[in-house]
Amino acid sequence: MLSPNVVSRSEVLQHLEGFLKDNIYSFLKRVEDSWQPADFLPDSRLDNFFDELKLLRERAAGLPYDLLAVLIGDTITEEALPNYEAWFHELDDINRDHDNGWAQWIRGWTAEENRHGDLLNRYLYLTGRVNMREFEASTQHLINDGFDLGMAHDPYKAFVYTSYQEMATNISHRRVGQFARQAGDDQLSRLCGMIAGDENRHARAYKTFVEKIFEVDPSEMMLAFGQMMRNKIVMPAHYMRELGVEIGKTFGHFTDAAQRLGVYTSDDYTDILDTLIQDWHVASRTGLTPAAEKERDYIMALPDRLRRVSSRMPVPKLEYKFKWIS
Ligand SMILES: [Fe+2]
Ligand SMILES: [Fe+2]
């Protein structure tokens, strides 16, 4: 282990680049081995297309309102992918030469993520339950509004964020899938499961990056982790809105619906933190500067504090009529 303060972020990322390049296909799947949205949707070239479509719509007709709203919100979040890629390119100290491991990762990750929005968007269109124009306008708004995730171009903070985020999307896609199955839509359940599988693999990648950084630059990594938790991890779609609605307002209704259903709750937020603390061996990290030790103690105490707060928070009751559903 290098001694604290000796190593710079760009050196650490350089060190990680070789590891990433050597292991890229344990984190990404080759195109040839990847599922495609078309694998899960009716083929419009075939004679049975209209029969398949009819079945799809019958199954989707049974999806509860809140579940459909959450699925649409999740899809809009996925559809804002251009923002996430652009944001990746704004990170400092990452070498993005074409054959570099980081460049390969950014392209490969984006290419995998791109299928998520495509699949969900096309499914929603086929259900016949979605006001596509309103939905598309929300997507355009979200990309146009961008986001501020409090990372200040710092890759250490960014990888804490993406570790969190990939785990959160894994949970929410998986839960939507479970609820869809309960509502009788096995097809939707299957496609949510495929997406959740990708998110899980991505989470593993980002968690590994952080773990590797902890090995060589523990104090700075701990400070970055602590700072992200102090700021709170905001969801990338926190500016989500509908046409004629104030910025971020729709997002509040979307998270209320997710909380009400149990698709993604404040307890999930804390459970993810628990997992990260464990996976990154935060409790037993040594060789830290005094400031980083203080930050470690803050992080270790945080899950209990969050649980106390969330037990006092009522589950939001108010139902909202989204413009996306008509
Ligand atoms: Fe995704
Ligand atoms: Fe992902």
Coordinates of C-alpha atoms and ligand atoms in Angstrom, one line a residue:
M1 CA 0.0 0.0 0.0
L2 CA 1.2 3.5 -0.8
S3 CA 1.4 5.9 2.0
P4 CA -1.3 8.5 2.4
N5 CA -1.1 11.7 0.3
V6 CA 1.7 10.3 -1.9
V7 CA -0.5 9.1 -4.7
S8 CA -2.5 11.2 -7.0
R9 CA -5.9 10.4 -8.4
S10 CA -4.5 10.2 -12.0
E11 CA -1.9 7.7 -10.8
V12 CA -4.5 5.6 -9.2
L13 CA -6.8 5.7 -12.2
Q14 CA -3.8 4.8 -14.4
H15 CA -3.1 1.8 -12.1
L16 CA -6.8 0.8 -12.3
E17 CA -6.8 1.1 -16.1
G18 CA -4.6 -1.9 -16.6
F19 CA -6.8 -4.0 -14.3
L20 CA -9.9 -2.9 -16.1
K21 CA -8.5 -3.7 -19.5
D22 CA -7.5 -7.2 -18.5
N23 CA -10.8 -7.9 -16.9
I24 CA -13.2 -5.9 -19.0
Y25 CA -15.3 -9.0 -20.0
S26 CA -15.9 -10.0 -16.5
F27 CA -17.8 -6.7 -16.1
L28 CA -19.3 -6.4 -19.6
K29 CA -20.8 -8.8 -22.0
R30 CA -19.7 -9.1 -25.6
V31 CA -22.3 -7.8 -28.1
E32 CA -22.6 -11.4 -29.5
D33 CA -23.5 -12.7 -26.1
S34 CA -25.9 -9.9 -25.1
W35 CA -29.6 -10.0 -25.1
Q36 CA -31.4 -7.4 -27.3
P37 CA -34.8 -5.7 -26.7
A38 CA -36.2 -7.6 -29.7
D39 CA -35.7 -10.9 -27.9
F40 CA -38.5 -10.0 -25.5
L41 CA -41.0 -8.2 -27.7
P42 CA -43.4 -9.3 -30.5
D43 CA -41.7 -9.4 -34.0
S44 CA -43.6 -7.0 -36.2
R45 CA -42.5 -8.9 -39.3
L46 CA -44.4 -12.0 -38.4
D47 CA -48.0 -13.0 -39.0
N48 CA -48.6 -13.6 -35.4
F49 CA -47.6 -10.1 -34.4
F50 CA -51.2 -8.9 -33.8
D51 CA -52.0 -11.9 -31.7
E52 CA -48.9 -11.4 -29.7
L53 CA -49.7 -7.7 -29.3
K54 CA -53.2 -8.5 -28.1
L55 CA -51.8 -10.9 -25.5
L56 CA -49.2 -8.3 -24.4
R57 CA -52.0 -5.7 -24.0
E58 CA -54.2 -8.1 -22.1
R59 CA -51.4 -8.8 -19.6
A60 CA -50.5 -5.1 -19.3
A61 CA -54.1 -4.1 -18.7
G62 CA -53.8 -5.7 -15.2
L63 CA -50.9 -3.7 -14.0
P64 CA -51.8 -1.4 -11.1
Y65 CA -51.6 2.3 -11.7
D66 CA -48.7 3.0 -9.3
L67 CA -46.7 0.2 -10.8
L68 CA -47.2 1.5 -14.3
A69 CA -46.2 5.0 -13.1
V70 CA -43.0 3.7 -11.5
L71 CA -42.1 1.8 -14.6
I72 CA -42.6 4.9 -16.7
G73 CA -40.4 6.9 -14.3
D74 CA -37.7 4.2 -14.4
T75 CA -37.9 4.2 -18.2
I76 CA -37.4 8.0 -18.3
T77 CA -34.5 7.6 -16.0
E78 CA -32.9 5.0 -18.3
E79 CA -33.7 7.1 -21.4
A80 CA -31.6 10.0 -20.0
L81 CA -28.6 7.9 -20.8
P82 CA -27.0 10.6 -22.9
N83 CA -26.6 12.7 -19.7
Y84 CA -24.8 9.9 -17.9
E85 CA -22.4 9.3 -20.7
A86 CA -21.7 13.1 -21.0
W87 CA -21.1 13.2 -17.3
F88 CA -18.6 10.4 -17.5
H89 CA -16.6 12.4 -19.9
E90 CA -16.5 15.3 -17.5
L91 CA -14.6 13.3 -14.8
D92 CA -11.1 14.5 -14.1
D93 CA -8.0 12.4 -14.4
I94 CA -9.5 9.7 -16.6
N95 CA -7.6 8.9 -19.8
R96 CA -10.1 8.4 -22.6
D97 CA -7.8 7.5 -25.5
H98 CA -9.6 5.1 -27.8
D99 CA -8.1 1.8 -26.7
N100 CA -7.6 2.7 -23.1
G101 CA -9.4 0.5 -20.5
W102 CA -11.5 3.4 -19.3
A103 CA -12.6 4.4 -22.7
Q104 CA -13.6 0.8 -23.4
W105 CA -15.5 0.7 -20.1
I106 CA -17.4 3.9 -20.9
R107 CA -18.4 2.8 -24.3
G108 CA -19.3 -0.7 -23.3
W109 CA -21.3 0.4 -20.3
T110 CA -23.2 3.0 -22.4
A111 CA -23.9 0.4 -25.1
E112 CA -25.4 -2.0 -22.6
E113 CA -27.4 0.7 -20.8
N114 CA -28.8 1.9 -24.1
R115 CA -30.8 -1.4 -24.4
H116 CA -32.6 -0.7 -21.2
G117 CA -34.4 2.4 -22.3
D118 CA -35.1 0.9 -25.7
L119 CA -36.7 -2.2 -24.3
L120 CA -38.9 -0.5 -21.7
N121 CA -39.9 2.3 -24.1
R122 CA -41.0 -0.1 -26.8
Y123 CA -42.9 -2.3 -24.2
L124 CA -44.7 0.8 -22.8
Y125 CA -45.7 1.9 -26.3
L126 CA -47.2 -1.5 -27.1
T127 CA -49.2 -1.7 -23.9
G128 CA -51.6 1.0 -25.1
R129 CA -51.8 2.5 -21.7
V130 CA -49.2 5.3 -22.0
N131 CA -49.5 8.8 -23.3
M132 CA -46.3 8.5 -25.3
R133 CA -46.1 12.2 -26.1
E134 CA -46.2 13.2 -22.4
F135 CA -43.7 10.4 -21.6
E136 CA -41.3 11.6 -24.4
A137 CA -41.6 15.2 -23.3
S138 CA -40.5 14.2 -19.8
T139 CA -37.5 12.4 -21.3
Q140 CA -36.6 15.5 -23.3
H141 CA -37.0 17.7 -20.3
L142 CA -34.8 15.4 -18.2
I143 CA -31.9 15.3 -20.7
N144 CA -32.3 19.1 -21.2
D145 CA -32.3 19.9 -17.5
G146 CA -29.3 17.6 -16.7
F147 CA -28.5 17.0 -13.1
D148 CA -26.2 18.0 -10.2
L149 CA -25.1 15.0 -8.3
G150 CA -22.6 16.7 -6.1
M151 CA -19.5 15.0 -7.4
A152 CA -17.5 17.9 -8.7
H153 CA -15.8 15.9 -11.5
D154 CA -14.1 13.6 -8.9
P155 CA -13.9 10.0 -10.1
Y156 CA -13.6 8.7 -6.5
K157 CA -17.0 10.3 -5.6
A158 CA -18.4 9.3 -9.0
F159 CA -17.7 5.6 -8.4
V160 CA -19.3 5.7 -5.0
Y161 CA -22.3 7.3 -6.7
T162 CA -22.5 4.8 -9.6
S163 CA -22.0 1.8 -7.1
Y164 CA -25.0 3.1 -5.3
Q165 CA -27.0 3.9 -8.3
E166 CA -26.5 0.6 -10.1
M167 CA -27.5 -1.2 -6.9
A168 CA -30.6 1.0 -6.6
T169 CA -31.6 0.3 -10.2
N170 CA -31.1 -3.4 -9.7
I171 CA -33.5 -3.3 -6.8
S172 CA -36.1 -1.3 -8.5
H173 CA -36.2 -3.2 -11.7
R174 CA -36.2 -6.5 -9.8
R175 CA -39.1 -5.4 -7.7
V176 CA -41.1 -4.0 -10.6
G177 CA -40.6 -7.5 -12.1
Q178 CA -41.9 -9.2 -9.0
F179 CA -45.0 -7.0 -8.8
A180 CA -45.6 -7.5 -12.5
R181 CA -45.6 -11.2 -12.1
Q182 CA -48.0 -10.9 -9.2
A183 CA -50.3 -8.9 -11.5
G184 CA -50.1 -11.6 -14.1
D185 CA -47.6 -10.0 -16.6
D186 CA -44.9 -12.6 -16.8
Q187 CA -43.4 -11.1 -19.9
L188 CA -42.8 -7.7 -18.2
S189 CA -41.4 -9.6 -15.3
R190 CA -38.9 -11.4 -17.5
L191 CA -37.7 -8.3 -19.2
C192 CA -37.3 -6.4 -15.9
G193 CA -35.2 -9.4 -14.8
M194 CA -32.9 -9.1 -17.7
I195 CA -32.3 -5.4 -17.1
A196 CA -31.8 -6.0 -13.3
G197 CA -29.2 -8.6 -14.2
D198 CA -27.2 -6.0 -16.2
E199 CA -27.5 -3.5 -13.3
N200 CA -26.1 -6.1 -10.9
R201 CA -23.1 -6.7 -13.1
H202 CA -22.5 -2.9 -13.4
A203 CA -22.8 -2.5 -9.6
R204 CA -20.1 -5.2 -9.3
A205 CA -17.8 -3.3 -11.6
Y206 CA -18.2 0.0 -9.9
K207 CA -17.8 -1.6 -6.4
T208 CA -14.7 -3.2 -7.6
F209 CA -13.2 0.1 -8.8
V210 CA -13.8 1.6 -5.4
E211 CA -12.4 -1.5 -3.7
K212 CA -9.2 -1.2 -5.8
I213 CA -8.9 2.5 -5.0
F214 CA -9.3 1.7 -1.3
E215 CA -6.3 -0.6 -1.7
V216 CA -3.9 2.1 -2.9
D217 CA -5.4 5.4 -1.7
P218 CA -7.5 4.6 1.4
S219 CA -7.7 8.0 3.0
E220 CA -8.8 9.9 0.0
M221 CA -11.3 7.1 -0.9
M222 CA -12.8 7.2 2.6
L223 CA -13.1 11.0 2.5
A224 CA -14.8 10.8 -0.9
F225 CA -17.2 8.1 0.4
G226 CA -18.0 10.2 3.5
Q227 CA -18.6 13.3 1.5
M228 CA -21.0 11.6 -0.9
M229 CA -23.0 10.3 2.1
R230 CA -23.1 13.7 3.8
N231 CA -24.4 15.2 0.6
K232 CA -26.9 12.3 0.3
I233 CA -27.0 10.2 -2.9
V234 CA -29.6 12.0 -5.1
M235 CA -31.2 10.0 -7.8
P236 CA -30.1 10.9 -11.4
A237 CA -33.7 11.8 -12.3
H238 CA -34.2 14.2 -9.5
Y239 CA -35.2 17.0 -11.9
M240 CA -37.9 14.8 -13.5
R241 CA -41.0 16.8 -14.6
E242 CA -44.0 16.6 -16.9
L243 CA -45.0 19.2 -19.4
G244 CA -46.2 22.3 -17.6
V245 CA -45.0 21.0 -14.2
E246 CA -42.2 22.7 -12.2
I247 CA -38.8 21.1 -12.3
G248 CA -38.3 18.2 -10.0
K249 CA -42.0 18.1 -9.0
T250 CA -42.9 15.0 -10.9
F251 CA -39.9 13.2 -9.4
G252 CA -41.4 13.7 -6.0
H253 CA -44.6 12.0 -7.0
F254 CA -42.6 9.2 -8.8
T255 CA -40.6 8.4 -5.6
D256 CA -43.8 8.6 -3.5
A257 CA -45.3 6.0 -5.7
A258 CA -42.2 3.8 -5.5
Q259 CA -42.1 4.1 -1.7
R260 CA -45.9 3.4 -1.5
L261 CA -45.5 0.2 -3.6
G262 CA -42.3 -0.9 -2.0
V263 CA -40.3 -0.8 -5.3
Y264 CA -37.6 1.4 -3.8
T265 CA -37.8 2.8 -0.2
S266 CA -35.7 4.7 2.2
D267 CA -34.9 1.4 3.9
D268 CA -33.4 0.2 0.6
Y269 CA -31.2 3.3 0.6
T270 CA -29.8 2.3 4.0
D271 CA -29.5 -1.4 3.1
I272 CA -27.4 -0.4 0.1
L273 CA -25.2 1.6 2.4
D274 CA -24.8 -1.4 4.7
T275 CA -23.8 -3.6 1.7
L276 CA -21.2 -1.0 0.6
I277 CA -19.8 -0.7 4.1
Q278 CA -19.4 -4.4 4.2
D279 CA -18.1 -5.0 0.7
W280 CA -15.5 -2.2 1.1
H281 CA -14.4 -3.4 4.6
V282 CA -14.9 0.1 5.9
A283 CA -14.8 -0.9 9.6
S284 CA -11.4 -2.5 9.3
R285 CA -9.7 0.0 7.1
T286 CA -6.3 1.0 8.5
G287 CA -3.6 3.4 7.5
L288 CA -5.9 6.3 7.4
T289 CA -5.2 9.9 8.1
P290 CA -7.0 11.4 11.2
A291 CA -9.5 13.1 8.9
A292 CA -10.2 9.9 7.1
E293 CA -10.6 8.0 10.4
K294 CA -13.2 10.5 11.4
E295 CA -15.0 10.0 8.2
R296 CA -14.9 6.2 8.6
D297 CA -16.6 6.6 12.0
Y298 CA -19.2 8.9 10.5
I299 CA -20.0 6.3 7.8
M300 CA -20.2 3.4 10.3
A301 CA -22.7 5.3 12.4
L302 CA -24.8 6.4 9.5
P303 CA -27.1 3.3 8.8
D304 CA -28.5 3.4 12.4
R305 CA -29.1 7.1 12.2
L306 CA -30.9 6.7 8.8
R307 CA -33.1 3.9 10.1
R308 CA -34.2 6.0 13.1
V309 CA -35.2 8.8 10.8
S310 CA -37.0 6.6 8.3
S311 CA -39.0 4.9 11.0
R312 CA -40.5 8.3 11.8
M313 CA -41.4 9.0 8.2
P314 CA -45.0 8.2 7.1
V315 CA -45.5 6.4 3.8
P316 CA -46.8 9.0 1.4
K317 CA -50.5 8.4 0.8
L318 CA -51.5 11.0 -1.7
E319 CA -52.1 9.6 -5.2
Y320 CA -51.1 11.7 -8.1
K321 CA -52.5 11.6 -11.6
F322 CA -49.5 11.5 -13.9
K323 CA -49.9 13.0 -17.4
W324 CA -48.0 9.9 -18.7
I325 CA -50.9 7.6 -18.1
S326 CA -54.2 8.1 -19.9
Ligands
FE1 FE -30.0 0.7 -16.8
FE2 FE -26.7 0.1 -15.1

